Amino acid sequence: MGLKPNLTLGALGGPNTFGGDASRELMSLYPEFANIAYFRTAEDGFTFTGEHDAMCAPQQMMKTGFHPGINAYVADQGSQLYVIAETTHVYHCSLLLQPGVKMENVVEVRGHTGSMTQCRDWIEANLPQAKITIVHTSSHEAAREALSGDGTIASVGTPGMAEQFGLEQAAKDIDGGSCANYWAISPHRLFSDAPNRIVVAGRFSSDGATGRLIAALMNCGYDLRSTFTKASGEKLYEYDYLFWFGGHGELSAVQAALGSFGSARLAGAYEARD
């Protein structure tokens, strides 16, 4: 079991976005991803119609923590999506300007949700006059807008994007060294027989089941690494959880342990690779 060959990985925007960079890192770690497809928005990428097998997206970021939208795709009640691979990606965010434009002439900085939040402190300190605008498509679109304007709009992008659009990197690494854990999220149930990462989704309340579940997975060889929660909106103290475990054990033992928890869904059993 595990990943199968000749998979297609989805990425946001294009080859030079932050997601594009992260997807290439995933593909180098997991050669089972042999093809790549690009999508204009995350919503498009998470609509699986047979064009791709998984979507590359940031699960959590160093400065701002969990990406609520991406985690919710897996954590939401009724979700049938699975985490099948991961990589840690260093952003290397740059401030991109039209050639010859000075930073003091910038009145607005545009960027995508993840990367922009990692750079907000730098932008506010160094461009106090500039409005910060979150673009909900991708950093590719933000760079295009910076290029097509009168030069007063800057964007947060990658070094590759500067080269692609003919923009200047007015400042480099403005995220302070921030990084993100990117997941490959798939509609396919691709589990490793001997995973070193386990993802469990489920709706739990205050009856102590979460503690018992964590203990059960510890007995299988897995320690809890992080927990994402989203209020169900139906009961007090009731949340949709996404547990992320690391360790070494056997898939069959994990499945047997989760069988005692009716609301738990095994949402990932994969190998993290260096």
PDB file of N, CA and C in Angstrom, residues 201-273:
ATOM      1  N   ALA A 201      -9.208  12.658  11.933  1.00  0.00           N
ATOM      2  CA  ALA A 201     -10.265  13.670  11.974  1.00  0.00           C
ATOM      3  C   ALA A 201     -11.452  13.111  12.742  1.00  0.00           C
ATOM      4  N   GLY A 202     -12.208  14.005  13.371  1.00  0.00           N
ATOM      5  CA  GLY A 202     -13.396  13.546  14.076  1.00  0.00           C
ATOM      6  C   GLY A 202     -14.043  14.653  14.875  1.00  0.00           C
ATOM      7  N   ARG A 203     -15.318  14.475  15.147  1.00  0.00           N
ATOM      8  CA  ARG A 203     -16.067  15.430  15.988  1.00  0.00           C
ATOM      9  C   ARG A 203     -16.149  14.864  17.397  1.00  0.00           C
ATOM     10  N   PHE A 204     -15.651  15.645  18.367  1.00  0.00           N
ATOM     11  CA  PHE A 204     -15.621  15.215  19.756  1.00  0.00           C
ATOM     12  C   PHE A 204     -16.129  16.324  20.658  1.00  0.00           C
ATOM     13  N   SER A 205     -16.655  15.926  21.816  1.00  0.00           N
ATOM     14  CA  SER A 205     -17.143  16.876  22.813  1.00  0.00           C
ATOM     15  C   SER A 205     -16.273  16.772  24.064  1.00  0.00           C
ATOM     16  N   SER A 206     -16.846  17.059  25.221  1.00  0.00           N
ATOM     17  CA  SER A 206     -16.068  17.118  26.465  1.00  0.00           C
ATOM     18  C   SER A 206     -16.177  15.847  27.295  1.00  0.00           C
ATOM     19  N   ASP A 207     -16.410  14.693  26.647  1.00  0.00           N
ATOM     20  CA  ASP A 207     -16.612  13.446  27.396  1.00  0.00           C
ATOM     21  C   ASP A 207     -15.311  12.682  27.649  1.00  0.00           C
ATOM     22  N   GLY A 208     -14.177  13.266  27.255  1.00  0.00           N
ATOM     23  CA  GLY A 208     -12.889  12.620  27.510  1.00  0.00           C
ATOM     24  C   GLY A 208     -12.403  11.716  26.405  1.00  0.00           C
ATOM     25  N   ALA A 209     -13.174  11.598  25.325  1.00  0.00           N
ATOM     26  CA  ALA A 209     -12.790  10.693  24.246  1.00  0.00           C
ATOM     27  C   ALA A 209     -11.487  11.120  23.579  1.00  0.00           C
ATOM     28  N   THR A 210     -11.235  12.425  23.508  1.00  0.00           N
ATOM     29  CA  THR A 210      -9.997  12.878  22.856  1.00  0.00           C
ATOM     30  C   THR A 210      -8.767  12.383  23.607  1.00  0.00           C
ATOM     31  N   GLY A 211      -8.821  12.422  24.932  1.00  0.00           N
ATOM     32  CA  GLY A 211      -7.704  11.921  25.725  1.00  0.00           C
ATOM     33  C   GLY A 211      -7.492  10.431  25.534  1.00  0.00           C
ATOM     34  N   ARG A 212      -8.579   9.693  25.481  1.00  0.00           N
ATOM     35  CA  ARG A 212      -8.464   8.242  25.286  1.00  0.00           C
ATOM     36  C   ARG A 212      -7.933   7.916  23.893  1.00  0.00           C
ATOM     37  N   LEU A 213      -8.337   8.710  22.909  1.00  0.00           N
ATOM     38  CA  LEU A 213      -7.847   8.484  21.549  1.00  0.00           C
ATOM     39  C   LEU A 213      -6.335   8.732  21.474  1.00  0.00           C
ATOM     40  N   ILE A 214      -5.885   9.816  22.088  1.00  0.00           N
ATOM     41  CA  ILE A 214      -4.448  10.127  22.088  1.00  0.00           C
ATOM     42  C   ILE A 214      -3.666   9.000  22.768  1.00  0.00           C
ATOM     43  N   ALA A 215      -4.202   8.505  23.894  1.00  0.00           N
ATOM     44  CA  ALA A 215      -3.530   7.400  24.596  1.00  0.00           C
ATOM     45  C   ALA A 215      -3.490   6.136  23.742  1.00  0.00           C
ATOM     46  N   ALA A 216      -4.581   5.867  23.021  1.00  0.00           N
ATOM     47  CA  ALA A 216      -4.637   4.667  22.178  1.00  0.00           C
ATOM     48  C   ALA A 216      -3.595   4.735  21.067  1.00  0.00           C
ATOM     49  N   LEU A 217      -3.424   5.917  20.462  1.00  0.00           N
ATOM     50  CA  LEU A 217      -2.428   6.062  19.397  1.00  0.00           C
ATOM     51  C   LEU A 217      -1.010   6.026  19.955  1.00  0.00           C
ATOM     52  N   MET A 218      -0.827   6.512  21.181  1.00  0.00           N
ATOM     53  CA  MET A 218       0.491   6.400  21.818  1.00  0.00           C
ATOM     54  C   MET A 218       0.860   4.936  22.013  1.00  0.00           C
ATOM     55  N   ASN A 219      -0.113   4.117  22.366  1.00  0.00           N
ATOM     56  CA  ASN A 219       0.139   2.684  22.528  1.00  0.00           C
ATOM     57  C   ASN A 219       0.495   2.009  21.200  1.00  0.00           C
ATOM     58  N   CYS A 220       0.155   2.654  20.097  1.00  0.00           N
ATOM     59  CA  CYS A 220       0.504   2.123  18.772  1.00  0.00           C
ATOM     60  C   CYS A 220       1.859   2.628  18.286  1.00  0.00           C
ATOM     61  N   GLY A 221       2.484   3.531  19.063  1.00  0.00           N
ATOM     62  CA  GLY A 221       3.791   4.047  18.684  1.00  0.00           C
ATOM     63  C   GLY A 221       3.801   5.456  18.149  1.00  0.00           C
ATOM     64  N   TYR A 222       2.699   6.211  18.365  1.00  0.00           N
ATOM     65  CA  TYR A 222       2.595   7.550  17.785  1.00  0.00           C
ATOM     66  C   TYR A 222       2.307   8.595  18.859  1.00  0.00           C
ATOM     67  N   ASP A 223       3.084   9.679  18.843  1.00  0.00           N
ATOM     68  CA  ASP A 223       2.888  10.791  19.764  1.00  0.00           C
ATOM     69  C   ASP A 223       2.160  11.927  19.058  1.00  0.00           C
ATOM     70  N   LEU A 224       1.338  12.632  19.810  1.00  0.00           N
ATOM     71  CA  LEU A 224       0.605  13.770  19.262  1.00  0.00           C
ATOM     72  C   LEU A 224       1.570  14.921  18.986  1.00  0.00           C
ATOM     73  N   ARG A 225       1.526  15.475  17.775  1.00  0.00           N
ATOM     74  CA  ARG A 225       2.392  16.582  17.372  1.00  0.00           C
ATOM     75  C   ARG A 225       1.640  17.916  17.319  1.00  0.00           C
ATOM     76  N   SER A 226       0.407  17.911  16.859  1.00  0.00           N
ATOM     77  CA  SER A 226      -0.376  19.149  16.821  1.00  0.00           C
ATOM     78  C   SER A 226      -1.852  18.817  16.707  1.00  0.00           C
ATOM     79  N   THR A 227      -2.696  19.804  17.070  1.00  0.00           N
ATOM     80  CA  THR A 227      -4.151  19.614  17.059  1.00  0.00           C
ATOM     81  C   THR A 227      -4.823  20.858  16.508  1.00  0.00           C
ATOM     82  N   PHE A 228      -5.615  20.695  15.469  1.00  0.00           N
ATOM     83  CA  PHE A 228      -6.447  21.764  14.920  1.00  0.00           C
ATOM     84  C   PHE A 228      -7.881  21.527  15.363  1.00  0.00           C
ATOM     85  N   THR A 229      -8.568  22.599  15.761  1.00  0.00           N
ATOM     86  CA  THR A 229      -9.966  22.472  16.156  1.00  0.00           C
ATOM     87  C   THR A 229     -10.817  23.537  15.470  1.00  0.00           C
ATOM     88  N   LYS A 230     -12.055  23.171  15.216  1.00  0.00           N
ATOM     89  CA  LYS A 230     -13.036  24.081  14.620  1.00  0.00           C
ATOM     90  C   LYS A 230     -14.374  23.820  15.291  1.00  0.00           C
ATOM     91  N   ALA A 231     -14.962  24.841  15.876  1.00  0.00           N
ATOM     92  CA  ALA A 231     -16.227  24.671  16.592  1.00  0.00           C
ATOM     93  C   ALA A 231     -17.300  24.113  15.664  1.00  0.00           C
ATOM     94  N   SER A 232     -18.057  23.143  16.176  1.00  0.00           N
ATOM     95  CA  SER A 232     -19.098  22.531  15.352  1.00  0.00           C
ATOM     96  C   SER A 232     -20.245  23.499  15.090  1.00  0.00           C
ATOM     97  N   GLY A 233     -20.443  24.447  16.014  1.00  0.00           N
ATOM     98  CA  GLY A 233     -21.558  25.376  15.883  1.00  0.00           C
ATOM     99  C   GLY A 233     -22.884  24.783  16.298  1.00  0.00           C
ATOM    100  N   GLU A 234     -22.853  23.572  16.853  1.00  0.00           N
ATOM    101  CA  GLU A 234     -24.084  22.889  17.232  1.00  0.00           C
ATOM    102  C   GLU A 234     -24.215  22.679  18.735  1.00  0.00           C
ATOM    103  N   LYS A 235     -23.066  22.449  19.426  1.00  0.00           N
ATOM    104  CA  LYS A 235     -23.092  22.222  20.860  1.00  0.00           C
ATOM    105  C   LYS A 235     -21.901  22.916  21.502  1.00  0.00           C
ATOM    106  N   LEU A 236     -22.062  23.303  22.753  1.00  0.00           N
ATOM    107  CA  LEU A 236     -20.954  23.850  23.519  1.00  0.00           C
ATOM    108  C   LEU A 236     -19.919  22.751  23.757  1.00  0.00           C
ATOM    109  N   TYR A 237     -18.654  23.098  23.645  1.00  0.00           N
ATOM    110  CA  TYR A 237     -17.528  22.174  23.847  1.00  0.00           C
ATOM    111  C   TYR A 237     -17.433  21.093  22.772  1.00  0.00           C
ATOM    112  N   GLU A 238     -18.124  21.270  21.658  1.00  0.00           N
ATOM    113  CA  GLU A 238     -18.048  20.281  20.586  1.00  0.00           C
ATOM    114  C   GLU A 238     -17.264  20.866  19.421  1.00  0.00           C
ATOM    115  N   TYR A 239     -16.252  20.105  18.970  1.00  0.00           N
ATOM    116  CA  TYR A 239     -15.362  20.594  17.912  1.00  0.00           C
ATOM    117  C   TYR A 239     -15.103  19.505  16.887  1.00  0.00           C
ATOM    118  N   ASP A 240     -14.813  19.943  15.665  1.00  0.00           N
ATOM    119  CA  ASP A 240     -14.219  19.063  14.666  1.00  0.00           C
ATOM    120  C   ASP A 240     -12.708  19.149  14.852  1.00  0.00           C
ATOM    121  N   TYR A 241     -12.101  18.018  15.135  1.00  0.00           N
ATOM    122  CA  TYR A 241     -10.668  17.952  15.441  1.00  0.00           C
ATOM    123  C   TYR A 241      -9.896  17.403  14.249  1.00  0.00           C
ATOM    124  N   LEU A 242      -8.641  17.818  14.172  1.00  0.00           N
ATOM    125  CA  LEU A 242      -7.687  17.214  13.264  1.00  0.00           C
ATOM    126  C   LEU A 242      -6.400  17.000  14.051  1.00  0.00           C
ATOM    127  N   PHE A 243      -6.142  15.730  14.388  1.00  0.00           N
ATOM    128  CA  PHE A 243      -4.949  15.359  15.156  1.00  0.00           C
ATOM    129  C   PHE A 243      -3.845  14.924  14.198  1.00  0.00           C
ATOM    130  N   TRP A 244      -2.634  15.381  14.472  1.00  0.00           N
ATOM    131  CA  TRP A 244      -1.473  15.017  13.650  1.00  0.00           C
ATOM    132  C   TRP A 244      -0.459  14.338  14.562  1.00  0.00           C
ATOM    133  N   PHE A 245      -0.168  13.065  14.282  1.00  0.00           N
ATOM    134  CA  PHE A 245       0.727  12.253  15.107  1.00  0.00           C
ATOM    135  C   PHE A 245       1.997  11.913  14.325  1.00  0.00           C
ATOM    136  N   GLY A 246       3.082  11.716  15.069  1.00  0.00           N
ATOM    137  CA  GLY A 246       4.318  11.231  14.483  1.00  0.00           C
ATOM    138  C   GLY A 246       4.859  10.069  15.288  1.00  0.00           C
ATOM    139  N   GLY A 247       5.548   9.154  14.618  1.00  0.00           N
ATOM    140  CA  GLY A 247       6.106   7.996  15.310  1.00  0.00           C
ATOM    141  C   GLY A 247       6.308   6.854  14.345  1.00  0.00           C
ATOM    142  N   HIS A 248       6.325   5.654  14.895  1.00  0.00           N
ATOM    143  CA  HIS A 248       6.547   4.465  14.067  1.00  0.00           C
ATOM    144  C   HIS A 248       5.655   3.346  14.578  1.00  0.00           C
ATOM    145  N   GLY A 249       4.977   2.707  13.659  1.00  0.00           N
ATOM    146  CA  GLY A 249       4.088   1.617  14.020  1.00  0.00           C
ATOM    147  C   GLY A 249       3.515   0.989  12.768  1.00  0.00           C
ATOM    148  N   GLU A 250       2.384   0.299  12.941  1.00  0.00           N
ATOM    149  CA  GLU A 250       1.772  -0.414  11.823  1.00  0.00           C
ATOM    150  C   GLU A 250       0.358   0.112  11.581  1.00  0.00           C
ATOM    151  N   LEU A 251       0.020   0.209  10.319  1.00  0.00           N
ATOM    152  CA  LEU A 251      -1.304   0.694   9.936  1.00  0.00           C
ATOM    153  C   LEU A 251      -2.405  -0.147  10.564  1.00  0.00           C
ATOM    154  N   SER A 252      -2.250  -1.459  10.571  1.00  0.00           N
ATOM    155  CA  SER A 252      -3.292  -2.335  11.099  1.00  0.00           C
ATOM    156  C   SER A 252      -3.572  -2.056  12.571  1.00  0.00           C
ATOM    157  N   ALA A 253      -2.520  -1.735  13.344  1.00  0.00           N
ATOM    158  CA  ALA A 253      -2.703  -1.431  14.765  1.00  0.00           C
ATOM    159  C   ALA A 253      -3.447  -0.112  14.939  1.00  0.00           C
ATOM    160  N   VAL A 254      -3.122   0.870  14.115  1.00  0.00           N
ATOM    161  CA  VAL A 254      -3.810   2.166  14.176  1.00  0.00           C
ATOM    162  C   VAL A 254      -5.287   1.994  13.835  1.00  0.00           C
ATOM    163  N   GLN A 255      -5.578   1.264  12.789  1.00  0.00           N
ATOM    164  CA  GLN A 255      -6.967   1.056  12.396  1.00  0.00           C
ATOM    165  C   GLN A 255      -7.751   0.325  13.472  1.00  0.00           C
ATOM    166  N   ALA A 256      -7.128  -0.649  14.116  1.00  0.00           N
ATOM    167  CA  ALA A 256      -7.800  -1.377  15.187  1.00  0.00           C
ATOM    168  C   ALA A 256      -8.085  -0.456  16.377  1.00  0.00           C
ATOM    169  N   ALA A 257      -7.120   0.402  16.717  1.00  0.00           N
ATOM    170  CA  ALA A 257      -7.294   1.319  17.839  1.00  0.00           C
ATOM    171  C   ALA A 257      -8.404   2.321  17.565  1.00  0.00           C
ATOM    172  N   LEU A 258      -8.476   2.839  16.348  1.00  0.00           N
ATOM    173  CA  LEU A 258      -9.496   3.835  16.013  1.00  0.00           C
ATOM    174  C   LEU A 258     -10.891   3.212  15.924  1.00  0.00           C
ATOM    175  N   GLY A 259     -10.952   1.893  15.802  1.00  0.00           N
ATOM    176  CA  GLY A 259     -12.241   1.225  15.725  1.00  0.00           C
ATOM    177  C   GLY A 259     -13.089   1.403  16.968  1.00  0.00           C
ATOM    178  N   SER A 260     -12.450   1.777  18.071  1.00  0.00           N
ATOM    179  CA  SER A 260     -13.191   1.983  19.326  1.00  0.00           C
ATOM    180  C   SER A 260     -13.795   3.377  19.421  1.00  0.00           C
ATOM    181  N   PHE A 261     -13.501   4.223  18.439  1.00  0.00           N
ATOM    182  CA  PHE A 261     -13.978   5.609  18.481  1.00  0.00           C
ATOM    183  C   PHE A 261     -14.847   5.856  17.251  1.00  0.00           C
ATOM    184  N   GLY A 262     -16.139   5.812  17.468  1.00  0.00           N
ATOM    185  CA  GLY A 262     -17.076   5.876  16.359  1.00  0.00           C
ATOM    186  C   GLY A 262     -16.987   7.131  15.524  1.00  0.00           C
ATOM    187  N   SER A 263     -16.596   8.246  16.136  1.00  0.00           N
ATOM    188  CA  SER A 263     -16.574   9.508  15.397  1.00  0.00           C
ATOM    189  C   SER A 263     -15.225   9.785  14.756  1.00  0.00           C
ATOM    190  N   ALA A 264     -14.252   8.908  14.958  1.00  0.00           N
ATOM    191  CA  ALA A 264     -12.902   9.134  14.430  1.00  0.00           C
ATOM    192  C   ALA A 264     -12.774   8.571  13.019  1.00  0.00           C
ATOM    193  N   ARG A 265     -12.071   9.337  12.168  1.00  0.00           N
ATOM    194  CA  ARG A 265     -11.791   8.913  10.792  1.00  0.00           C
ATOM    195  C   ARG A 265     -10.289   8.981  10.551  1.00  0.00           C
ATOM    196  N   LEU A 266      -9.722   7.906  10.067  1.00  0.00           N
ATOM    197  CA  LEU A 266      -8.312   7.923   9.707  1.00  0.00           C
ATOM    198  C   LEU A 266      -8.174   8.740   8.424  1.00  0.00           C
ATOM    199  N   ALA A 267      -7.569   9.931   8.535  1.00  0.00           N
ATOM    200  CA  ALA A 267      -7.496  10.871   7.415  1.00  0.00           C
ATOM    201  C   ALA A 267      -6.095  10.981   6.850  1.00  0.00           C
ATOM    202  N   GLY A 268      -5.203  10.107   7.271  1.00  0.00           N
ATOM    203  CA  GLY A 268      -3.855  10.111   6.735  1.00  0.00           C
ATOM    204  C   GLY A 268      -2.990   9.091   7.448  1.00  0.00           C
ATOM    205  N   ALA A 269      -2.245   8.310   6.688  1.00  0.00           N
ATOM    206  CA  ALA A 269      -1.275   7.359   7.237  1.00  0.00           C
ATOM    207  C   ALA A 269      -0.193   7.255   6.175  1.00  0.00           C
ATOM    208  N   TYR A 270       0.822   8.111   6.303  1.00  0.00           N
ATOM    209  CA  TYR A 270       1.791   8.260   5.216  1.00  0.00           C
ATOM    210  C   TYR A 270       3.203   8.348   5.762  1.00  0.00           C
ATOM    211  N   GLU A 271       4.161   8.363   4.856  1.00  0.00           N
ATOM    212  CA  GLU A 271       5.566   8.470   5.217  1.00  0.00           C
ATOM    213  C   GLU A 271       6.063   9.884   4.955  1.00  0.00           C
ATOM    214  N   ALA A 272       6.537  10.550   6.010  1.00  0.00           N
ATOM    215  CA  ALA A 272       7.241  11.811   5.826  1.00  0.00           C
ATOM    216  C   ALA A 272       8.673  11.489   5.436  1.00  0.00           C
ATOM    217  N   ARG A 273       9.152  12.087   4.356  1.00  0.00           N
ATOM    218  CA  ARG A 273      10.476  11.770   3.831  1.00  0.00           C
ATOM    219  C   ARG A 273      11.387  12.984   3.945  1.00  0.00           C
TER     220      ARG A 273
END
